[in-house]
Amino acid sequence: MHLRLSILILFVLLSSLTLSGAQSWEAPSLDADAYYLFQPDALACLSQPCSGGFVQRVNHAMTPCVGGPPKQACPVASVDYSELSLSDTEYDQLLQAVEAGKVLFKGRIKPQITLDLNPMRDFVVSEAWIAASDEPATGTYYRVAADSSPCLFPPCPAYHEAQLNRTQEGYIDDVNFILADAPEYLLDQAMEALTQPDGLLVAGFHAIVHGLDGKQLVLMVSQFYLRLLSDACEPTGCSGQICAATNVLTNCEWKPAYACYQSAVCERQVDGQCGWTETPELLACLDQASQ
């Protein structure tokens, strides 16, 4: 939902806000996956060109560098994307976003085994999130998702937010994407992502908005990031009745409904998970098989 009120908006930088009733998250250890911005730079290795760059831990002034002192951005010799299991097309899409400086990675810094006196590091990516527009990401980085807890005393906040790489979290009344200047189809994907378990990664700041519904705490999003997931979904199971990204072992049995999946489409659904696309043909086949 977009607030399009021509009302004076009082911007309040509340990036460290934790509202009462919110629970704290544990701070990640230095060897755990965290969220980083990445800037490619062939000279990150100092002594020789490499395929790496610099990683910067978001929401922190300094980045812990394995084998060396903390820096604003930590040099890495290479980036390992293997955990993403991307297709060639998806990999090309990711590299284009990397070159454009439009990625937010979840991953970890790993030391290289080398005899060089200068310690080198690799960066292993476990999640890749791509920015929705060319607008600069300003403010604090959050994970935002629709609040599913029961509303006992209305009005209740609509969204839960948690700062990336920190323990602060809280609740907000609305999310406003107008500053991100993203195309409509990506805004639709963002609204869908807010309803999913992974939520949506955003950069932004808080504002107090006075409108018809009274005073609201709104997260003004300067940039948002959609997760890049592999589309490599394949039929699996003994009878090919399951759509998944990995091989699934099942009991070997046959049911009439399984024949419907032989011509069905196995692909990633809007929630990011692999599944059978519910076309009219598939639904009609399953209905007939159940009779």
Coordinates of N, CA and C in Angstrom, one line a residue, residues 34-209:
A34 N 26.4 -13.1 7.5 CA 25.8 -11.7 7.8 C 25.5 -11.1 6.4
Y35 N 25.0 -9.9 6.5 CA 24.6 -9.2 5.3 C 25.6 -8.1 4.9
Y36 N 26.0 -8.1 3.6 CA 27.1 -7.3 3.1 C 26.7 -6.6 1.8
L37 N 27.2 -5.4 1.6 CA 27.2 -4.8 0.3 C 28.5 -5.2 -0.4
F38 N 28.5 -5.3 -1.7 CA 29.7 -5.8 -2.4 C 30.0 -4.8 -3.5
Q39 N 31.3 -4.4 -3.6 CA 31.8 -3.6 -4.7 C 32.9 -4.3 -5.4
P40 N 32.7 -4.8 -6.7 CA 33.8 -5.5 -7.4 C 35.0 -4.5 -7.6
D41 N 36.2 -5.1 -7.5 CA 37.4 -4.3 -7.7 C 38.5 -5.3 -8.0
A42 N 39.1 -5.3 -9.2 CA 40.2 -6.2 -9.5 C 41.4 -5.9 -8.8
L43 N 41.6 -4.8 -8.1 CA 42.8 -4.4 -7.4 C 42.6 -4.7 -5.9
A44 N 41.6 -5.4 -5.5 CA 41.4 -5.7 -4.1 C 42.5 -6.6 -3.5
C45 N 43.2 -7.3 -4.4 CA 44.2 -8.2 -3.9 C 45.6 -7.5 -3.8
L46 N 45.7 -6.2 -4.1 CA 46.9 -5.4 -3.9 C 48.0 -5.9 -4.8
S47 N 48.6 -7.0 -4.6 CA 49.8 -7.5 -5.4 C 49.5 -8.0 -6.8
Q48 N 48.2 -8.4 -7.0 CA 47.9 -8.9 -8.3 C 46.4 -8.8 -8.6
P49 N 46.0 -8.7 -9.9 CA 44.6 -8.6 -10.2 C 43.9 -9.9 -9.7
C50 N 42.6 -9.7 -9.4 CA 41.8 -10.8 -8.9 C 40.3 -10.6 -9.3
S51 N 39.5 -11.6 -9.0 CA 38.1 -11.5 -9.4 C 37.2 -11.1 -8.2
G52 N 37.8 -10.5 -7.2 CA 37.1 -10.1 -5.9 C 36.7 -8.7 -5.9
G53 N 36.8 -8.1 -4.7 CA 36.4 -6.8 -4.5 C 36.3 -6.5 -3.0
F54 N 35.4 -5.6 -2.6 CA 35.3 -5.2 -1.2 C 33.9 -5.5 -0.7
V55 N 33.8 -6.1 0.5 CA 32.5 -6.4 1.2 C 32.4 -5.5 2.4
Q56 N 31.2 -4.9 2.6 CA 31.0 -4.0 3.7 C 29.8 -4.5 4.5
R57 N 29.9 -4.7 5.7 CA 28.8 -5.2 6.6 C 27.8 -4.1 6.8
V58 N 26.6 -4.3 6.5 CA 25.6 -3.2 6.6 C 25.2 -2.9 8.0
N59 N 24.8 -1.7 8.3 CA 24.4 -1.3 9.6 C 25.6 -1.2 10.6
H60 N 26.8 -1.3 10.1 CA 28.0 -1.2 11.0 C 29.0 -0.2 10.3
A61 N 29.7 0.5 11.1 CA 30.8 1.4 10.6 C 32.0 0.6 10.1
M62 N 32.3 -0.5 10.8 CA 33.4 -1.3 10.5 C 33.0 -2.7 10.1
T63 N 33.9 -3.4 9.3 CA 33.6 -4.8 8.9 C 34.7 -5.7 9.4
P64 N 34.4 -6.7 10.2 CA 35.5 -7.6 10.6 C 36.1 -8.3 9.5
C65 N 37.4 -8.2 9.4 CA 38.2 -8.9 8.3 C 38.9 -10.1 8.9
V66 N 38.6 -11.3 8.5 CA 39.2 -12.5 9.0 C 40.7 -12.4 8.7
G67 N 41.5 -12.6 9.8 CA 43.0 -12.6 9.7 C 43.6 -11.2 9.7
G68 N 42.8 -10.2 9.9 CA 43.3 -8.8 9.9 C 42.4 -7.9 10.8
P69 N 42.8 -6.7 10.9 CA 42.0 -5.7 11.7 C 40.7 -5.3 11.0
P70 N 39.6 -4.9 11.7 CA 38.4 -4.4 11.1 C 38.7 -3.2 10.2
K71 N 37.9 -3.2 9.1 CA 38.0 -2.0 8.1 C 36.6 -1.6 7.7
Q72 N 36.6 -0.4 7.1 CA 35.3 0.0 6.6 C 34.7 -1.0 5.6
A73 N 35.6 -1.5 4.7 CA 35.2 -2.5 3.8 C 36.4 -3.5 3.7
C74 N 36.1 -4.8 3.7 CA 37.1 -5.8 3.7 C 37.4 -6.3 2.3
P75 N 38.7 -6.3 1.9 CA 39.0 -6.9 0.6 C 38.9 -8.4 0.5
V76 N 38.3 -8.9 -0.6 CA 38.2 -10.4 -0.8 C 38.8 -10.7 -2.2
A77 N 39.5 -11.8 -2.3 CA 40.1 -12.1 -3.5 C 39.1 -12.7 -4.5
S78 N 38.1 -13.4 -4.1 CA 37.1 -14.0 -5.0 C 35.8 -14.1 -4.3
V79 N 34.8 -14.3 -5.1 CA 33.4 -14.5 -4.6 C 32.9 -15.9 -5.0
D80 N 32.4 -16.7 -4.1 CA 32.0 -18.0 -4.4 C 30.4 -18.0 -4.4
Y81 N 29.8 -18.3 -5.6 CA 28.4 -18.3 -5.7 C 27.8 -19.7 -5.7
S82 N 28.6 -20.7 -5.5 CA 28.1 -22.1 -5.7 C 26.9 -22.5 -4.8
E83 N 26.8 -21.9 -3.6 CA 25.7 -22.3 -2.8 C 24.3 -21.8 -3.3
L84 N 24.3 -20.9 -4.3 CA 23.1 -20.4 -4.8 C 22.5 -21.3 -5.9
S85 N 23.3 -22.2 -6.4 CA 22.8 -23.2 -7.4 C 22.1 -22.6 -8.6
L86 N 22.6 -21.5 -9.2 CA 22.0 -20.8 -10.2 C 22.2 -21.4 -11.6
S87 N 21.2 -21.2 -12.5 CA 21.4 -21.6 -13.9 C 22.3 -20.6 -14.5
D88 N 22.7 -20.8 -15.8 CA 23.6 -19.9 -16.5 C 22.9 -18.5 -16.7
T89 N 21.6 -18.6 -17.0 CA 20.9 -17.3 -17.2 C 20.8 -16.5 -15.9
E90 N 20.5 -17.2 -14.8 CA 20.4 -16.6 -13.5 C 21.8 -16.0 -13.1
Y91 N 22.8 -16.8 -13.4 CA 24.2 -16.3 -13.0 C 24.5 -15.1 -13.8
D92 N 24.2 -15.0 -15.0 CA 24.4 -13.8 -15.8 C 23.7 -12.6 -15.3
Q93 N 22.4 -12.9 -14.9 CA 21.6 -11.8 -14.3 C 22.3 -11.3 -13.0
L94 N 22.8 -12.2 -12.2 CA 23.4 -11.8 -10.9 C 24.7 -10.9 -11.2
L95 N 25.5 -11.4 -12.2 CA 26.7 -10.7 -12.5 C 26.5 -9.3 -13.0
Q96 N 25.4 -9.1 -13.8 CA 25.0 -7.8 -14.2 C 24.7 -6.9 -13.0
A97 N 23.9 -7.4 -12.1 CA 23.6 -6.7 -10.9 C 24.8 -6.3 -10.1
V98 N 25.8 -7.3 -10.0 CA 27.0 -7.0 -9.2 C 27.8 -5.9 -9.9
E99 N 27.9 -5.9 -11.2 CA 28.7 -4.8 -11.9 C 28.0 -3.5 -11.7
A100 N 26.7 -3.5 -11.6 CA 25.9 -2.2 -11.4 C 25.9 -1.8 -10.0
G101 N 26.5 -2.6 -9.1 CA 26.4 -2.2 -7.6 C 25.0 -2.3 -7.0
K102 N 24.2 -3.3 -7.5 CA 22.9 -3.4 -7.1 C 22.6 -4.7 -6.3
V103 N 23.6 -5.2 -5.6 CA 23.3 -6.4 -4.8 C 23.5 -6.2 -3.3
L104 N 22.8 -7.0 -2.6 CA 23.0 -7.2 -1.2 C 23.2 -8.6 -0.9
F105 N 24.3 -9.0 -0.4 CA 24.6 -10.4 -0.2 C 24.5 -10.8 1.3
K106 N 24.0 -12.0 1.5 CA 24.2 -12.7 2.8 C 25.3 -13.7 2.6
G107 N 26.3 -13.7 3.4 CA 27.4 -14.7 3.3 C 28.4 -14.5 4.4
R108 N 29.6 -15.1 4.1 CA 30.6 -15.1 5.1 C 32.0 -14.9 4.5
I109 N 32.9 -14.4 5.2 CA 34.3 -14.2 4.8 C 35.1 -15.4 5.3
K110 N 35.8 -15.9 4.3 CA 36.6 -17.2 4.6 C 38.1 -16.9 4.3
P111 N 39.0 -17.3 5.2 CA 40.4 -17.0 4.9 C 40.9 -18.0 3.9
Q112 N 41.8 -17.5 3.0 CA 42.5 -18.4 2.0 C 43.7 -19.0 2.7
I113 N 44.0 -20.3 2.3 CA 45.2 -20.9 2.7 C 46.3 -20.5 1.8
T114 N 47.3 -19.7 2.2 CA 48.3 -19.2 1.3 C 49.6 -19.0 2.2
L115 N 50.7 -19.0 1.5 CA 52.0 -18.7 2.1 C 52.4 -17.3 2.1
D116 N 51.5 -16.5 1.4 CA 51.8 -15.0 1.3 C 51.6 -14.4 2.6
L117 N 52.5 -13.4 2.9 CA 52.5 -12.7 4.2 C 51.2 -11.8 4.3
N118 N 50.7 -11.4 3.1 CA 49.4 -10.6 3.2 C 48.2 -11.6 3.2
P119 N 47.5 -11.6 4.3 CA 46.3 -12.5 4.4 C 45.3 -12.2 3.3
M120 N 44.8 -13.2 2.6 CA 43.8 -13.1 1.6 C 42.5 -13.8 2.0
R121 N 41.4 -13.4 1.5 CA 40.1 -13.9 1.9 C 39.2 -14.1 0.7
D122 N 38.3 -15.1 0.9 CA 37.3 -15.3 -0.1 C 35.9 -14.9 0.5
F123 N 34.9 -14.7 -0.3 CA 33.6 -14.4 0.2 C 32.6 -15.4 -0.3
V124 N 32.0 -16.2 0.6 CA 31.0 -17.2 0.2 C 29.6 -16.7 0.3
V125 N 28.9 -16.7 -0.8 CA 27.5 -16.1 -0.8 C 26.5 -17.2 -0.5
S126 N 25.6 -17.0 0.4 CA 24.5 -17.9 0.7 C 23.2 -17.4 0.2
E127 N 23.0 -16.1 0.1 CA 21.8 -15.5 -0.4 C 22.2 -14.2 -1.3
A128 N 21.5 -14.0 -2.4 CA 21.7 -12.9 -3.2 C 20.4 -12.1 -3.3
W129 N 20.4 -10.8 -3.0 CA 19.3 -9.9 -3.1 C 19.6 -8.8 -4.1
I130 N 18.7 -8.5 -5.1 CA 19.0 -7.5 -6.1 C 18.1 -6.3 -5.9
A131 N 18.7 -5.1 -6.0 CA 18.0 -3.9 -5.8 C 17.0 -3.7 -7.0
A132 N 15.9 -3.0 -6.6 CA 14.8 -2.9 -7.6 C 14.9 -1.7 -8.5
S133 N 15.9 -0.8 -8.2 CA 16.0 0.4 -9.0 C 17.4 0.9 -8.9
D134 N 17.7 2.1 -9.6 CA 19.0 2.7 -9.5 C 19.1 3.7 -8.4
E135 N 18.1 3.9 -7.6 CA 18.1 4.9 -6.5 C 19.1 4.5 -5.5
P136 N 19.9 5.4 -4.9 CA 20.8 5.1 -3.8 C 20.1 4.6 -2.6
A137 N 20.7 3.6 -1.9 CA 20.2 3.0 -0.7 C 20.7 3.9 0.5
T138 N 19.8 4.6 1.1 CA 20.1 5.5 2.2 C 19.3 5.0 3.5
G139 N 19.9 5.3 4.6 CA 19.2 4.9 5.9 C 19.7 3.6 6.4
T140 N 18.9 2.9 7.2 CA 19.2 1.7 7.9 C 18.6 0.5 7.1
Y141 N 19.3 -0.6 7.1 CA 18.9 -1.8 6.4 C 18.0 -2.7 7.3
Y142 N 16.9 -3.1 6.8 CA 15.9 -3.9 7.6 C 15.5 -5.1 6.8
R143 N 15.0 -6.1 7.5 CA 14.1 -7.2 7.0 C 12.7 -6.8 7.5
V144 N 11.8 -6.7 6.5 CA 10.4 -6.3 6.9 C 9.4 -7.4 6.4
A145 N 8.5 -7.8 7.3 CA 7.5 -8.7 6.9 C 6.1 -8.4 7.6
A146 N 5.0 -8.8 7.0 CA 3.7 -8.6 7.6 C 3.7 -9.2 8.9
D147 N 3.1 -8.5 9.9 CA 3.0 -9.0 11.3 C 1.8 -10.0 11.3
S148 N 2.1 -11.2 11.7 CA 1.0 -12.2 11.7 C 0.5 -12.5 13.1
S149 N 1.0 -11.8 14.1 CA 0.6 -12.0 15.5 C -0.9 -11.5 15.7
P150 N -1.6 -12.1 16.6 CA -3.0 -11.7 16.8 C -3.1 -10.2 17.3
C151 N -4.1 -9.5 16.8 CA -4.3 -8.1 17.2 C -5.3 -8.1 18.3
L152 N -4.9 -7.9 19.5 CA -5.8 -7.9 20.7 C -6.4 -6.6 21.0
F153 N -5.7 -5.5 20.7 CA -6.2 -4.2 21.0 C -5.9 -3.2 19.8
P154 N -6.9 -3.3 18.9 CA -6.7 -2.4 17.7 C -6.7 -0.9 18.0
P155 N -6.0 -0.1 17.2 CA -5.3 -0.5 15.9 C -3.9 -1.1 16.3
C156 N -3.5 -2.1 15.4 CA -2.3 -2.8 15.6 C -1.3 -2.5 14.5
P157 N 0.0 -2.5 14.7 CA 0.9 -2.3 13.6 C 0.8 -3.4 12.6
A158 N 1.1 -3.0 11.3 CA 0.9 -4.0 10.2 C 2.1 -4.8 9.9
Y159 N 3.3 -4.3 10.3 CA 4.6 -4.9 9.8 C 5.6 -5.0 11.0
H160 N 6.3 -6.1 10.9 CA 7.5 -6.3 11.8 C 8.8 -6.0 11.1
E161 N 9.7 -5.3 11.7 CA 11.0 -4.9 11.1 C 12.1 -5.4 12.0
A162 N 13.2 -5.8 11.4 CA 14.4 -6.2 12.2 C 15.6 -5.6 11.4
Q163 N 16.5 -4.9 12.1 CA 17.7 -4.4 11.5 C 18.6 -5.6 11.2
L164 N 19.2 -5.5 10.0 CA 20.1 -6.5 9.5 C 21.4 -6.4 10.3
N165 N 22.0 -7.5 10.7 CA 23.2 -7.6 11.5 C 23.2 -7.0 12.8
R166 N 22.0 -6.7 13.3 CA 21.8 -6.1 14.7 C 20.7 -6.8 15.4
T167 N 20.5 -6.5 16.7 CA 19.4 -7.1 17.5 C 18.2 -6.3 17.5
Q168 N 18.2 -5.0 17.1 CA 17.0 -4.2 17.2 C 15.9 -4.6 16.3
E169 N 14.7 -4.6 16.8 CA 13.6 -4.9 16.0 C 12.4 -4.2 16.6
G170 N 11.3 -4.1 15.8 CA 10.1 -3.4 16.3 C 9.0 -3.5 15.3
Y171 N 8.0 -2.7 15.4 CA 6.8 -2.8 14.6 C 6.5 -1.4 14.0
I172 N 5.9 -1.4 12.8 CA 5.6 -0.2 12.1 C 4.2 -0.3 11.5
D173 N 3.6 0.8 11.2 CA 2.2 0.8 10.7 C 2.2 0.7 9.2
D174 N 3.2 1.1 8.5 CA 3.1 1.1 7.0 C 4.5 1.1 6.4
V175 N 4.6 0.7 5.1 CA 5.8 0.8 4.4 C 5.5 1.6 3.1
N176 N 6.3 2.6 2.9 CA 6.1 3.5 1.7 C 7.3 3.4 0.8
F177 N 7.0 3.0 -0.5 CA 8.1 2.7 -1.5 C 8.3 3.9 -2.5
I178 N 7.7 5.0 -2.3 CA 7.7 6.1 -3.3 C 9.1 6.6 -3.6
L179 N 10.0 6.6 -2.6 CA 11.4 7.1 -2.8 C 12.2 6.1 -3.6
A180 N 11.8 4.8 -3.6 CA 12.6 3.8 -4.4 C 12.5 3.9 -5.9
D181 N 11.4 4.6 -6.3 CA 11.2 4.8 -7.7 C 11.3 3.5 -8.6
A182 N 10.7 2.5 -8.1 CA 10.8 1.2 -8.8 C 9.6 0.9 -9.7
P183 N 9.8 0.1 -10.8 CA 8.7 -0.1 -11.7 C 7.5 -0.9 -11.0
E184 N 6.3 -0.8 -11.5 CA 5.2 -1.3 -10.9 C 5.2 -2.8 -10.7
Y185 N 5.8 -3.6 -11.6 CA 5.8 -5.0 -11.5 C 6.7 -5.4 -10.3
L186 N 7.8 -4.7 -10.1 CA 8.7 -5.0 -8.9 C 8.0 -4.6 -7.6
L187 N 7.2 -3.5 -7.6 CA 6.5 -3.1 -6.4 C 5.5 -4.2 -6.1
D188 N 4.8 -4.8 -7.1 CA 3.9 -5.9 -6.8 C 4.7 -7.1 -6.2
Q189 N 5.9 -7.4 -6.7 CA 6.7 -8.5 -6.1 C 7.1 -8.2 -4.7
A190 N 7.4 -6.9 -4.4 CA 7.7 -6.5 -3.1 C 6.6 -6.7 -2.1
M191 N 5.4 -6.3 -2.5 CA 4.2 -6.5 -1.7 C 3.9 -8.0 -1.4
E192 N 4.2 -8.8 -2.4 CA 4.0 -10.2 -2.2 C 5.1 -10.8 -1.3
A193 N 6.3 -10.3 -1.4 CA 7.4 -10.7 -0.5 C 7.1 -10.4 0.9
L194 N 6.5 -9.3 1.2 CA 6.1 -8.9 2.5 C 5.3 -9.9 3.3
T195 N 4.5 -10.7 2.5 CA 3.6 -11.7 3.1 C 4.3 -13.1 3.3
Q196 N 5.6 -13.2 2.8 CA 6.3 -14.5 2.8 C 7.2 -14.6 4.0
P197 N 7.6 -15.8 4.4 CA 8.5 -16.0 5.6 C 9.8 -15.2 5.5
D198 N 10.4 -15.1 4.3 CA 11.7 -14.4 4.1 C 11.5 -12.9 4.2
G199 N 10.3 -12.4 4.0 CA 10.1 -11.0 4.0 C 10.8 -10.3 2.9
L200 N 11.0 -9.0 3.1 CA 11.7 -8.1 2.1 C 12.8 -7.4 2.8
L201 N 13.9 -7.3 2.1 CA 15.1 -6.5 2.6 C 15.0 -5.1 2.0
V202 N 15.1 -4.1 2.9 CA 15.0 -2.7 2.4 C 16.0 -1.8 3.1
A203 N 16.2 -0.7 2.6 CA 17.0 0.4 3.2 C 16.1 1.6 3.3
G204 N 16.1 2.2 4.5 CA 15.2 3.4 4.6 C 15.3 4.0 6.0
F205 N 14.3 4.8 6.3 CA 14.2 5.5 7.6 C 12.8 5.7 8.0
H206 N 12.6 6.0 9.2 CA 11.2 6.2 9.7 C 10.7 7.6 9.6
A207 N 9.4 7.7 9.5 CA 8.8 9.0 9.4 C 7.5 8.9 10.2
I208 N 7.1 10.0 10.9 CA 5.8 10.1 11.5 C 4.8 10.8 10.5
V209 N 3.8 10.1 10.1 CA 2.8 10.6 9.2 C 1.5 10.9 9.9

